[in-house]
PDB file of C-alpha atoms in Angstrom:
ATOM      1  CA  LEU A  18      -0.158   0.059  -0.097  1.00 37.00           C
ATOM      2  CA  GLY A  19       1.202   3.147  -0.904  1.00 44.00           C
ATOM      3  CA  VAL A  20       3.889   2.121  -3.006  1.00 45.00           C
ATOM      4  CA  PRO A  21       3.296   3.604  -6.581  1.00 45.00           C
ATOM      5  CA  VAL A  22       2.395  -0.026  -9.186  1.00 50.00           C
ATOM      6  CA  ARG A  23       4.281   0.872 -12.003  1.00 53.00           C
ATOM      7  CA  PRO A  24       2.483  -0.568 -15.474  1.00 55.00           C
ATOM      8  CA  PRO A  25       5.371  -1.681 -18.183  1.00 52.00           C
ATOM      9  CA  HIS A  26       5.829   1.374 -19.859  1.00 56.00           C
ATOM     10  CA  GLY A  27       8.297  -0.418 -21.754  1.00 54.00           C
ATOM     11  CA  TYR A  28       6.589  -2.985 -23.756  1.00 54.00           C
ATOM     12  CA  TYR A  29       4.818   0.593 -25.487  1.00 61.00           C
ATOM     13  CA  MET A  30       8.281   1.467 -26.349  1.00 56.00           C
ATOM     14  CA  GLU A  31      10.169  -1.841 -27.405  1.00 58.00           C
ATOM     15  CA  GLU A  32       7.424  -4.428 -28.342  1.00 58.00           C
ATOM     16  CA  VAL A  33       4.871  -2.934 -30.092  1.00 58.00           C
ATOM     17  CA  LYS A  34       6.590  -3.540 -33.579  1.00 60.00           C
ATOM     18  CA  ASP A  35       3.512  -3.873 -35.936  1.00 60.00           C
ATOM     19  CA  ALA A  36       0.805  -1.175 -35.385  1.00 57.00           C
ATOM     20  CA  GLY A  37      -1.736  -3.060 -37.340  1.00 60.00           C
ATOM     21  CA  ALA A  38      -1.679  -6.942 -35.671  1.00 60.00           C
ATOM     22  CA  GLN A  39      -1.660  -4.707 -31.996  1.00 62.00           C
ATOM     23  CA  PHE A  40      -5.184  -3.512 -32.384  1.00 60.00           C
ATOM     24  CA  ASP A  41      -6.165  -5.796 -34.475  1.00 58.00           C
ATOM     25  CA  GLU A  42      -4.981  -8.959 -32.640  1.00 59.00           C
ATOM     26  CA  VAL A  43      -3.955  -7.765 -29.171  1.00 60.00           C
ATOM     27  CA  GLU A  44      -5.536  -4.808 -27.464  1.00 65.00           C
ATOM     28  CA  THR A  45      -8.626  -4.379 -29.456  1.00 63.00           C
ATOM     29  CA  THR A  46     -10.139  -0.475 -28.761  1.00 67.00           C
ATOM     30  CA  LEU A  47     -13.725   1.106 -29.251  1.00 70.00           C
ATOM     31  CA  SER A  48     -12.019   4.138 -31.680  1.00 71.00           C
ATOM     32  CA  HIS A  49     -10.283   1.133 -33.446  1.00 63.00           C
ATOM     33  CA  LEU A  50     -13.407  -1.603 -33.714  1.00 67.00           C
ATOM     34  CA  LEU A  51     -15.938   1.790 -34.472  1.00 71.00           C
ATOM     35  CA  ARG A  52     -13.286   3.511 -36.762  1.00 75.00           C
ATOM     36  CA  ASP A  53     -16.047   3.443 -39.806  1.00 79.00           C
ATOM     37  CA  GLY A  54     -19.366   5.323 -39.574  1.00 79.00           C
ATOM     38  CA  HIS A  55     -21.541   2.285 -37.651  1.00 75.00           C
ATOM     39  CA  PRO A  56     -25.174   1.345 -36.990  1.00 85.00           C
ATOM     40  CA  LEU A  57     -24.705   1.749 -33.654  1.00 80.00           C
ATOM     41  CA  LEU A  58     -23.785   4.999 -33.531  1.00 78.00           C
ATOM     42  CA  GLN A  59     -25.989   6.386 -36.225  1.00 84.00           C
ATOM     43  CA  GLY A  60     -23.913   5.682 -38.913  1.00 87.00           C
ATOM     44  CA  HIS A  61     -20.736   7.944 -37.095  1.00 88.00           C
ATOM     45  CA  ASN A  62     -17.521   6.727 -36.605  1.00 87.00           C
ATOM     46  CA  TYR A  63     -16.695   6.279 -32.442  1.00 88.00           C
ATOM     47  CA  ALA A  64     -14.787   9.736 -32.454  1.00 91.00           C
ATOM     48  CA  GLU A  65     -17.302  11.740 -34.708  1.00 93.00           C
ATOM     49  CA  ARG A  66     -19.875  10.237 -31.681  1.00 91.00           C
ATOM     50  CA  VAL A  67     -16.874  11.853 -29.014  1.00 91.00           C
ATOM     51  CA  ALA A  68     -16.248  14.951 -30.918  1.00 94.00           C
ATOM     52  CA  MET A  69     -19.897  15.276 -30.940  1.00 94.00           C
ATOM     53  CA  ALA A  70     -20.442  14.682 -27.104  1.00 93.00           C
ATOM     54  CA  LEU A  71     -17.538  16.860 -26.295  1.00 94.00           C
ATOM     55  CA  SER A  72     -19.053  20.320 -28.349  1.00 95.00           C
ATOM     56  CA  ASP A  73     -22.623  18.903 -26.591  1.00 94.00           C
ATOM     57  CA  ARG A  74     -21.255  19.623 -22.789  1.00 94.00           C
ATOM     58  CA  GLY A  75     -19.555  22.851 -23.748  1.00 93.00           C
ATOM     59  CA  LEU A  76     -15.503  21.195 -23.441  1.00 94.00           C
ATOM     60  CA  ILE A  77     -14.583  21.653 -27.283  1.00 93.00           C
ATOM     61  CA  SER A  78     -16.297  25.513 -27.826  1.00 94.00           C
ATOM     62  CA  ALA A  79     -14.911  28.759 -29.210  1.00 94.00           C
ATOM     63  CA  HIS A  80     -12.451  29.001 -26.856  1.00 93.00           C
ATOM     64  CA  THR A  81     -10.804  25.514 -27.813  1.00 93.00           C
ATOM     65  CA  ARG A  82      -7.314  25.989 -28.674  1.00 94.00           C
ATOM     66  CA  ASP A  83      -5.040  22.878 -27.022  1.00 94.00           C
ATOM     67  CA  LEU A  84      -5.836  19.389 -26.894  1.00 94.00           C
ATOM     68  CA  VAL A  85      -3.549  16.598 -25.696  1.00 93.00           C
ATOM     69  CA  GLU A  86      -4.400  12.805 -26.511  1.00 93.00           C
ATOM     70  CA  VAL A  87      -2.222  10.219 -24.544  1.00 91.00           C
ATOM     71  CA  GLY A  88      -1.629   7.265 -26.040  1.00 87.00           C
ATOM     72  CA  ALA A  89      -3.261   7.751 -29.068  1.00 88.00           C
ATOM     73  CA  GLY A  90      -2.972   4.037 -30.773  1.00 86.00           C
ATOM     74  CA  GLN A  91      -3.643   4.408 -34.696  1.00 87.00           C
ATOM     75  CA  GLY A  92      -4.295   8.206 -34.222  1.00 94.00           C
ATOM     76  CA  HIS A  93      -8.347   6.881 -34.965  1.00 93.00           C
ATOM     77  CA  LEU A  94      -9.453   9.307 -32.113  1.00 94.00           C
ATOM     78  CA  ALA A  95      -7.169  12.632 -33.372  1.00 96.00           C
ATOM     79  CA  ALA A  96      -7.988  12.241 -37.225  1.00 96.00           C
ATOM     80  CA  GLY A  97     -12.067  11.657 -36.125  1.00 95.00           C
ATOM     81  CA  VAL A  98     -12.042  14.828 -33.684  1.00 96.00           C
ATOM     82  CA  LEU A  99     -10.132  17.018 -36.121  1.00 98.00           C
ATOM     83  CA  ASN A 100     -12.329  16.209 -39.431  1.00 97.00           C
ATOM     84  CA  TRP A 101     -15.391  16.174 -37.140  1.00 97.00           C
ATOM     85  CA  LEU A 102     -14.054  20.148 -36.252  1.00 97.00           C
ATOM     86  CA  LYS A 103     -13.289  20.270 -39.814  1.00 97.00           C
ATOM     87  CA  GLU A 104     -16.233  20.140 -40.904  1.00 97.00           C
ATOM     88  CA  ASN A 105     -18.911  21.243 -38.277  1.00 97.00           C
ATOM     89  CA  HIS A 106     -16.576  23.619 -36.561  1.00 97.00           C
ATOM     90  CA  PRO A 107     -14.111  25.489 -39.096  1.00 97.00           C
ATOM     91  CA  GLU A 108     -12.975  28.295 -36.873  1.00 97.00           C
ATOM     92  CA  ILE A 109     -12.088  26.173 -34.345  1.00 97.00           C
ATOM     93  CA  TYR A 110     -10.454  23.631 -36.412  1.00 97.00           C
ATOM     94  CA  GLN A 111      -8.408  26.518 -37.587  1.00 97.00           C
ATOM     95  CA  GLN A 112      -7.023  27.930 -33.830  1.00 96.00           C
ATOM     96  CA  VAL A 113      -6.566  24.526 -32.071  1.00 96.00           C
ATOM     97  CA  THR A 114      -3.734  22.243 -32.089  1.00 95.00           C
ATOM     98  CA  TYR A 115      -3.615  18.721 -30.869  1.00 96.00           C
ATOM     99  CA  THR A 116      -0.886  17.416 -29.494  1.00 95.00           C
ATOM    100  CA  ILE A 117      -0.347  13.615 -28.686  1.00 95.00           C
ATOM    101  CA  VAL A 118       2.227  12.419 -25.912  1.00 93.00           C
ATOM    102  CA  ASP A 119       2.752   8.734 -27.078  1.00 89.00           C
ATOM    103  CA  LEU A 120       5.219   5.858 -25.654  1.00 85.00           C
ATOM    104  CA  SER A 121       5.575   3.890 -28.646  1.00 85.00           C
ATOM    105  CA  PRO A 122       7.761   4.878 -31.918  1.00 88.00           C
ATOM    106  CA  ALA A 123       5.874   2.310 -33.893  1.00 86.00           C
ATOM    107  CA  LEU A 124       2.524   3.760 -32.781  1.00 86.00           C
ATOM    108  CA  ARG A 125       3.863   7.207 -33.979  1.00 92.00           C
ATOM    109  CA  GLN A 126       4.659   5.925 -36.907  1.00 93.00           C
ATOM    110  CA  ARG A 127       1.128   4.683 -37.423  1.00 91.00           C
ATOM    111  CA  GLN A 128      -0.818   7.480 -36.528  1.00 94.00           C
ATOM    112  CA  ARG A 129       0.955   9.593 -39.161  1.00 96.00           C
ATOM    113  CA  GLN A 130       0.324   7.486 -41.380  1.00 95.00           C
ATOM    114  CA  THR A 131      -3.646   7.915 -40.036  1.00 95.00           C
ATOM    115  CA  LEU A 132      -3.426  11.344 -39.898  1.00 97.00           C
ATOM    116  CA  THR A 133      -2.021  11.959 -43.380  1.00 98.00           C
ATOM    117  CA  ALA A 134      -4.496  10.027 -45.196  1.00 97.00           C
ATOM    118  CA  GLN A 135      -6.877  11.873 -42.843  1.00 96.00           C
ATOM    119  CA  GLY A 136      -5.681  15.116 -44.436  1.00 97.00           C
ATOM    120  CA  VAL A 137      -4.924  16.379 -40.742  1.00 97.00           C
ATOM    121  CA  LEU A 138      -1.668  15.628 -40.267  1.00 97.00           C
ATOM    122  CA  GLU A 139      -0.887  19.617 -40.277  1.00 96.00           C
ATOM    123  CA  LYS A 140      -2.506  20.283 -37.201  1.00 97.00           C
ATOM    124  CA  VAL A 141      -0.731  17.619 -34.836  1.00 97.00           C
ATOM    125  CA  HIS A 142       2.303  17.412 -32.765  1.00 94.00           C
ATOM    126  CA  TRP A 143       3.734  14.844 -30.949  1.00 95.00           C
ATOM    127  CA  VAL A 144       5.665  14.313 -27.972  1.00 93.00           C
ATOM    128  CA  ALA A 145       7.208  11.049 -27.845  1.00 90.00           C
ATOM    129  CA  ALA A 146       7.685   9.958 -24.030  1.00 86.00           C
ATOM    130  CA  ASN A 147       6.017   9.113 -20.947  1.00 82.00           C
ATOM    131  CA  ILE A 148       2.906  11.796 -20.191  1.00 82.00           C
ATOM    132  CA  GLU A 149       3.841  10.545 -16.491  1.00 79.00           C
ATOM    133  CA  ASP A 150       7.440  11.861 -17.189  1.00 80.00           C
ATOM    134  CA  VAL A 151       6.354  15.137 -18.905  1.00 81.00           C
ATOM    135  CA  ALA A 152       2.739  15.984 -17.944  1.00 77.00           C
ATOM    136  CA  ALA A 153       4.376  18.701 -15.354  1.00 75.00           C
ATOM    137  CA  ALA A 154       6.264  20.392 -18.296  1.00 79.00           C
ATOM    138  CA  MET A 155       3.726  20.034 -20.702  1.00 79.00           C
ATOM    139  CA  PRO A 156       1.640  23.969 -22.011  1.00 77.00           C
ATOM    140  CA  ARG A 157      -1.344  24.076 -21.428  1.00 81.00           C
ATOM    141  CA  ALA A 158      -4.625  22.241 -22.525  1.00 88.00           C
ATOM    142  CA  ASP A 159      -8.187  22.987 -22.563  1.00 91.00           C
ATOM    143  CA  LEU A 160      -8.996  19.158 -23.272  1.00 90.00           C
ATOM    144  CA  LEU A 161      -6.774  16.047 -22.343  1.00 89.00           C
ATOM    145  CA  LEU A 162      -8.140  13.131 -24.092  1.00 90.00           C
ATOM    146  CA  CYS A 163      -7.032   9.930 -22.758  1.00 87.00           C
ATOM    147  CA  ASN A 164      -9.546   6.902 -24.301  1.00 81.00           C
ATOM    148  CA  GLU A 165      -8.737   3.849 -23.234  1.00 72.00           C
ATOM    149  CA  VAL A 166      -5.084   4.322 -21.425  1.00 73.00           C
ATOM    150  CA  ILE A 167      -6.039   4.600 -18.194  1.00 66.00           C
ATOM    151  CA  GLY A 168      -4.710   1.101 -17.687  1.00 62.00           C
ATOM    152  CA  ASP A 169      -1.354   2.098 -18.985  1.00 68.00           C
ATOM    153  CA  LEU A 170      -0.637   4.489 -16.165  1.00 70.00           C
ATOM    154  CA  THR A 171       0.625   4.397 -13.130  1.00 70.00           C
ATOM    155  CA  THR A 172      -1.432   3.534 -10.111  1.00 68.00           C
ATOM    156  CA  VAL A 173      -1.131   4.153  -6.261  1.00 65.00           C
ATOM    157  CA  ARG A 174      -3.339   2.018  -4.160  1.00 65.00           C
ATOM    158  CA  LEU A 175      -4.708   4.231  -1.632  1.00 64.00           C
ATOM    159  CA  ASN A 176      -6.894   3.866   2.002  1.00 68.00           C
ATOM    160  CA  ARG A 177      -9.252   7.124   3.109  1.00 67.00           C
ATOM    161  CA  LYS A 178      -6.481   7.687   6.202  1.00 69.00           C
ATOM    162  CA  MET A 179      -3.713   8.126   3.242  1.00 67.00           C
ATOM    163  CA  VAL A 180      -5.549  10.871   2.176  1.00 65.00           C
ATOM    164  CA  ASP A 181      -7.478  12.205   4.873  1.00 69.00           C
ATOM    165  CA  PRO A 182      -5.094  11.910   7.524  1.00 67.00           C
ATOM    166  CA  ASP A 183      -8.154  13.052   9.814  1.00 68.00           C
ATOM    167  CA  ALA A 184     -10.017   9.737   8.768  1.00 61.00           C
ATOM    168  CA  THR A 185     -10.628   7.782  11.447  1.00 57.00           C
ATOM    169  CA  ALA A 186      -8.221   3.888  10.068  1.00 50.00           C
ATOM    170  CA  SER A 187      -9.787   0.046   9.658  1.00 52.00           C
ATOM    171  CA  SER A 188      -6.075  -1.295  10.575  1.00 47.00           C
ATOM    172  CA  ASP A 189      -3.040   0.418  12.120  1.00 48.00           C
ATOM    173  CA  ASP A 190      -0.807  -0.786  10.006  1.00 51.00           C
ATOM    174  CA  HIS A 191      -0.220   2.463   7.657  1.00 51.00           C
ATOM    175  CA  PRO A 192       2.513   2.491   4.651  1.00 52.00           C
ATOM    176  CA  PRO A 193       3.881   5.891   4.714  1.00 53.00           C
ATOM    177  CA  ILE A 194       3.187   8.628   2.447  1.00 55.00           C
ATOM    178  CA  THR A 195       4.478   8.404  -1.477  1.00 57.00           C
ATOM    179  CA  SER A 196       4.948  11.947  -2.958  1.00 59.00           C
ATOM    180  CA  GLU A 197       1.550  10.469  -4.681  1.00 55.00           C
ATOM    181  CA  VAL A 198      -0.586  10.615  -1.760  1.00 54.00           C
ATOM    182  CA  GLN A 199       0.724  13.831  -0.937  1.00 57.00           C
ATOM    183  CA  ALA A 200       0.009  15.164  -4.529  1.00 57.00           C
ATOM    184  CA  ILE A 201      -2.997  14.448  -4.216  1.00 55.00           C
ATOM    185  CA  ARG A 202      -3.412  15.793  -0.771  1.00 55.00           C
ATOM    186  CA  SER A 203      -2.428  19.044  -2.621  1.00 56.00           C
ATOM    187  CA  LEU A 204      -5.449  18.615  -4.891  1.00 53.00           C
ATOM    188  CA  CYS A 205      -7.901  18.141  -2.698  1.00 53.00           C
ATOM    189  CA  ASN A 206      -6.974  21.001  -0.582  1.00 52.00           C
ATOM    190  CA  THR A 207      -7.533  23.492  -3.284  1.00 42.00           C
TER     191      THR A 207
END
Protein backbone atom coordinates (compact mmCIF):
# COMPACT_ATOMS: atom_id res chain seq x y z
CA LEU A 1 0.00 0.00 0.00
CA GLY A 2 1.18 3.51 -0.80
CA VAL A 3 3.80 2.27 -3.21
CA PRO A 4 3.34 3.20 -6.88
CA VAL A 5 2.49 0.25 -9.09
CA ARG A 6 4.26 0.85 -12.41
CA PRO A 7 2.79 -0.67 -15.55
CA PRO A 8 5.18 -2.08 -18.15
CA HIS A 9 5.79 1.11 -20.19
CA GLY A 10 8.73 -0.62 -21.86
CA TYR A 11 6.26 -2.89 -23.62
CA TYR A 12 4.93 -0.01 -25.73
CA MET A 13 8.36 1.46 -26.35
CA GLU A 14 10.11 -1.77 -27.31
CA GLU A 15 7.73 -4.62 -28.03
CA VAL A 16 4.98 -3.11 -30.18
CA LYS A 17 6.37 -3.50 -33.69
CA ASP A 18 3.21 -3.86 -35.78
CA ALA A 19 0.57 -1.27 -34.96
CA GLY A 20 -2.06 -3.02 -37.07
CA ALA A 21 -1.63 -6.36 -35.33
CA GLN A 22 -1.49 -4.63 -31.95
CA PHE A 23 -5.04 -3.32 -32.29
CA ASP A 24 -6.48 -6.08 -34.48
CA GLU A 25 -5.26 -8.95 -32.30
CA VAL A 26 -3.81 -7.84 -28.96
CA GLU A 27 -5.71 -4.87 -27.53
CA THR A 28 -8.68 -3.95 -29.65
CA THR A 29 -10.18 -0.64 -28.54
CA LEU A 30 -13.52 0.98 -29.28
CA SER A 31 -11.89 3.72 -31.35
CA HIS A 32 -10.25 1.01 -33.46
CA LEU A 33 -13.31 -1.23 -33.75
CA LEU A 34 -15.61 1.69 -34.58
CA ARG A 35 -13.17 3.71 -36.71
CA ASP A 36 -15.61 3.62 -39.62
CA GLY A 37 -19.25 4.72 -39.54
CA HIS A 38 -21.38 2.18 -37.71
CA PRO A 39 -25.15 1.64 -37.25
CA LEU A 40 -24.69 1.55 -33.46
CA LEU A 41 -23.50 5.16 -33.69
CA GLN A 42 -26.17 6.29 -36.18
CA GLY A 43 -23.70 5.99 -39.05
CA HIS A 44 -20.95 7.96 -37.30
CA ASN A 45 -17.61 6.62 -36.19
CA TYR A 46 -16.47 6.53 -32.58
CA ALA A 47 -14.32 9.68 -32.83
CA GLU A 48 -17.14 11.71 -34.37
CA ARG A 49 -19.48 10.69 -31.56
CA VAL A 50 -16.83 11.60 -28.98
CA ALA A 51 -16.36 15.01 -30.65
CA MET A 52 -20.13 15.55 -30.72
CA ALA A 53 -20.48 14.67 -27.05
CA LEU A 54 -17.59 16.95 -26.08
CA SER A 55 -19.08 19.78 -28.10
CA ASP A 56 -22.58 19.21 -26.68
CA ARG A 57 -21.12 19.47 -23.18
CA GLY A 58 -19.19 22.65 -24.00
CA LEU A 59 -15.81 20.96 -23.69
CA ILE A 60 -15.00 21.84 -27.30
CA SER A 61 -16.00 25.44 -27.96
CA ALA A 62 -14.87 28.68 -29.54
CA HIS A 63 -12.37 28.98 -26.68
CA THR A 64 -10.70 25.63 -27.41
CA ARG A 65 -7.11 26.00 -28.58
CA ASP A 66 -5.08 23.07 -27.28
CA LEU A 67 -6.13 19.43 -27.37
CA VAL A 68 -3.80 16.78 -25.93
CA GLU A 69 -4.29 13.05 -26.39
CA VAL A 70 -2.36 10.51 -24.33
CA GLY A 71 -1.67 7.19 -26.02
CA ALA A 72 -3.34 7.75 -29.38
CA GLY A 73 -3.27 4.17 -30.66
CA GLN A 74 -3.38 4.29 -34.45
CA GLY A 75 -4.57 7.90 -34.52
CA HIS A 76 -8.23 7.26 -35.30
CA LEU A 77 -9.57 9.37 -32.44
CA ALA A 78 -7.30 12.31 -33.36
CA ALA A 79 -8.22 12.06 -37.04
CA GLY A 80 -11.93 11.76 -36.32
CA VAL A 81 -12.07 14.63 -33.83
CA LEU A 82 -10.07 16.91 -36.15
CA ASN A 83 -12.13 16.01 -39.21
CA TRP A 84 -15.35 16.56 -37.27
CA LEU A 85 -14.08 19.99 -36.25
CA LYS A 86 -13.03 20.77 -39.82
CA GLU A 87 -16.49 19.88 -41.16
CA ASN A 88 -18.68 21.22 -38.34
CA HIS A 89 -16.66 24.03 -36.74
CA PRO A 90 -14.01 25.21 -39.19
CA GLU A 91 -13.33 28.28 -37.05
CA ILE A 92 -12.31 26.03 -34.13
CA TYR A 93 -10.38 23.72 -36.44
CA GLN A 94 -8.32 26.67 -37.70
CA GLN A 95 -7.26 27.71 -34.20
CA VAL A 96 -6.74 24.32 -32.57
CA THR A 97 -3.49 22.42 -32.08
CA TYR A 98 -3.56 18.72 -31.29
CA THR A 99 -0.68 17.18 -29.35
CA ILE A 100 -0.23 13.43 -29.09
CA VAL A 101 1.88 12.11 -26.22
CA ASP A 102 2.86 8.53 -27.00
CA LEU A 103 5.64 6.15 -25.95
CA SER A 104 5.59 3.79 -28.92
CA PRO A 105 7.65 4.51 -32.04
CA ALA A 106 5.56 2.02 -34.04
CA LEU A 107 2.29 3.63 -32.95
CA ARG A 108 3.56 7.15 -33.61
CA GLN A 109 4.48 6.08 -37.15
CA ARG A 110 1.00 4.59 -37.69
CA GLN A 111 -0.61 7.74 -36.25
CA ARG A 112 1.26 9.83 -38.83
CA GLN A 113 0.01 7.54 -41.60
CA THR A 114 -3.59 7.72 -40.37
CA LEU A 115 -3.51 11.50 -39.94
CA THR A 116 -1.90 11.97 -43.35
CA ALA A 117 -4.52 9.77 -45.02
CA GLN A 118 -7.27 11.74 -43.24
CA GLY A 119 -5.80 15.10 -44.29
CA VAL A 120 -5.26 16.54 -40.80
CA LEU A 121 -1.55 15.93 -40.19
CA GLU A 122 -0.78 19.67 -40.23
CA LYS A 123 -2.73 20.17 -36.97
CA VAL A 124 -0.80 17.55 -34.98
CA HIS A 125 2.54 17.40 -33.25
CA TRP A 126 4.00 14.72 -31.03
CA VAL A 127 5.73 14.37 -27.72
CA ALA A 128 7.59 11.04 -27.72
CA ALA A 129 7.42 10.30 -24.00
CA ASN A 130 5.53 8.84 -21.11
CA ILE A 131 2.94 11.44 -20.06
CA GLU A 132 3.83 10.77 -16.43
CA ASP A 133 7.37 11.96 -17.09
CA VAL A 134 6.45 15.12 -19.01
CA ALA A 135 3.06 16.22 -17.66
CA ALA A 136 4.47 18.94 -15.42
CA ALA A 137 6.47 20.43 -18.30
CA MET A 138 3.63 20.26 -20.83
CA PRO A 139 1.96 23.51 -21.83
CA ARG A 140 -1.64 23.91 -20.78
CA ALA A 141 -4.38 21.93 -22.46
CA ASP A 142 -7.99 22.95 -22.94
CA LEU A 143 -8.93 19.30 -23.26
CA LEU A 144 -7.00 16.17 -22.29
CA LEU A 145 -8.12 12.95 -24.00
CA CYS A 146 -7.11 9.63 -22.45
CA ASN A 147 -9.10 7.16 -24.50
CA GLU A 148 -8.73 3.62 -23.16
CA VAL A 149 -5.27 4.36 -21.80
CA ILE A 150 -6.03 4.78 -18.10
CA GLY A 151 -5.02 1.18 -17.34
CA ASP A 152 -1.56 1.87 -18.72
CA LEU A 153 -0.83 4.67 -16.26
CA THR A 154 0.88 4.23 -12.93
CA THR A 155 -1.50 3.66 -10.08
CA VAL A 156 -1.07 4.17 -6.37
CA ARG A 157 -2.98 2.14 -3.84
CA LEU A 158 -4.58 4.47 -1.33
CA ASN A 159 -6.75 4.20 1.69
CA ARG A 160 -8.87 6.91 3.28
CA LYS A 161 -6.37 7.58 6.08
CA MET A 162 -3.56 8.24 3.57
CA VAL A 163 -5.56 10.96 1.83
CA ASP A 164 -7.36 12.36 4.87
CA PRO A 165 -5.21 12.26 8.02
CA ASP A 166 -8.27 13.06 10.14
CA ALA A 167 -10.16 9.97 8.98
CA THR A 168 -10.37 6.97 11.24
CA ALA A 169 -8.47 3.97 9.98
CA SER A 170 -9.80 0.46 9.69
CA SER A 171 -6.42 -0.92 10.80
CA ASP A 172 -3.26 0.27 12.51
CA ASP A 173 -1.10 -0.64 9.51
CA HIS A 174 -0.45 2.56 7.54
CA PRO A 175 2.19 2.68 4.81
CA PRO A 176 4.44 5.71 4.49
CA ILE A 177 3.05 8.74 2.66
CA THR A 178 4.38 8.88 -0.90
CA SER A 179 4.88 11.93 -3.09
CA GLU A 180 1.84 10.81 -5.10
CA VAL A 181 -0.31 10.91 -1.96
CA GLN A 182 1.06 14.36 -1.11
CA ALA A 183 0.08 15.53 -4.63
CA ILE A 184 -3.45 14.15 -4.18
CA ARG A 185 -3.75 15.86 -0.80
CA SER A 186 -2.68 19.20 -2.28
CA LEU A 187 -5.23 18.84 -5.10
CA CYS A 188 -7.96 18.08 -2.59
CA ASN A 189 -7.07 21.14 -0.54
CA THR A 190 -7.30 23.65 -3.41
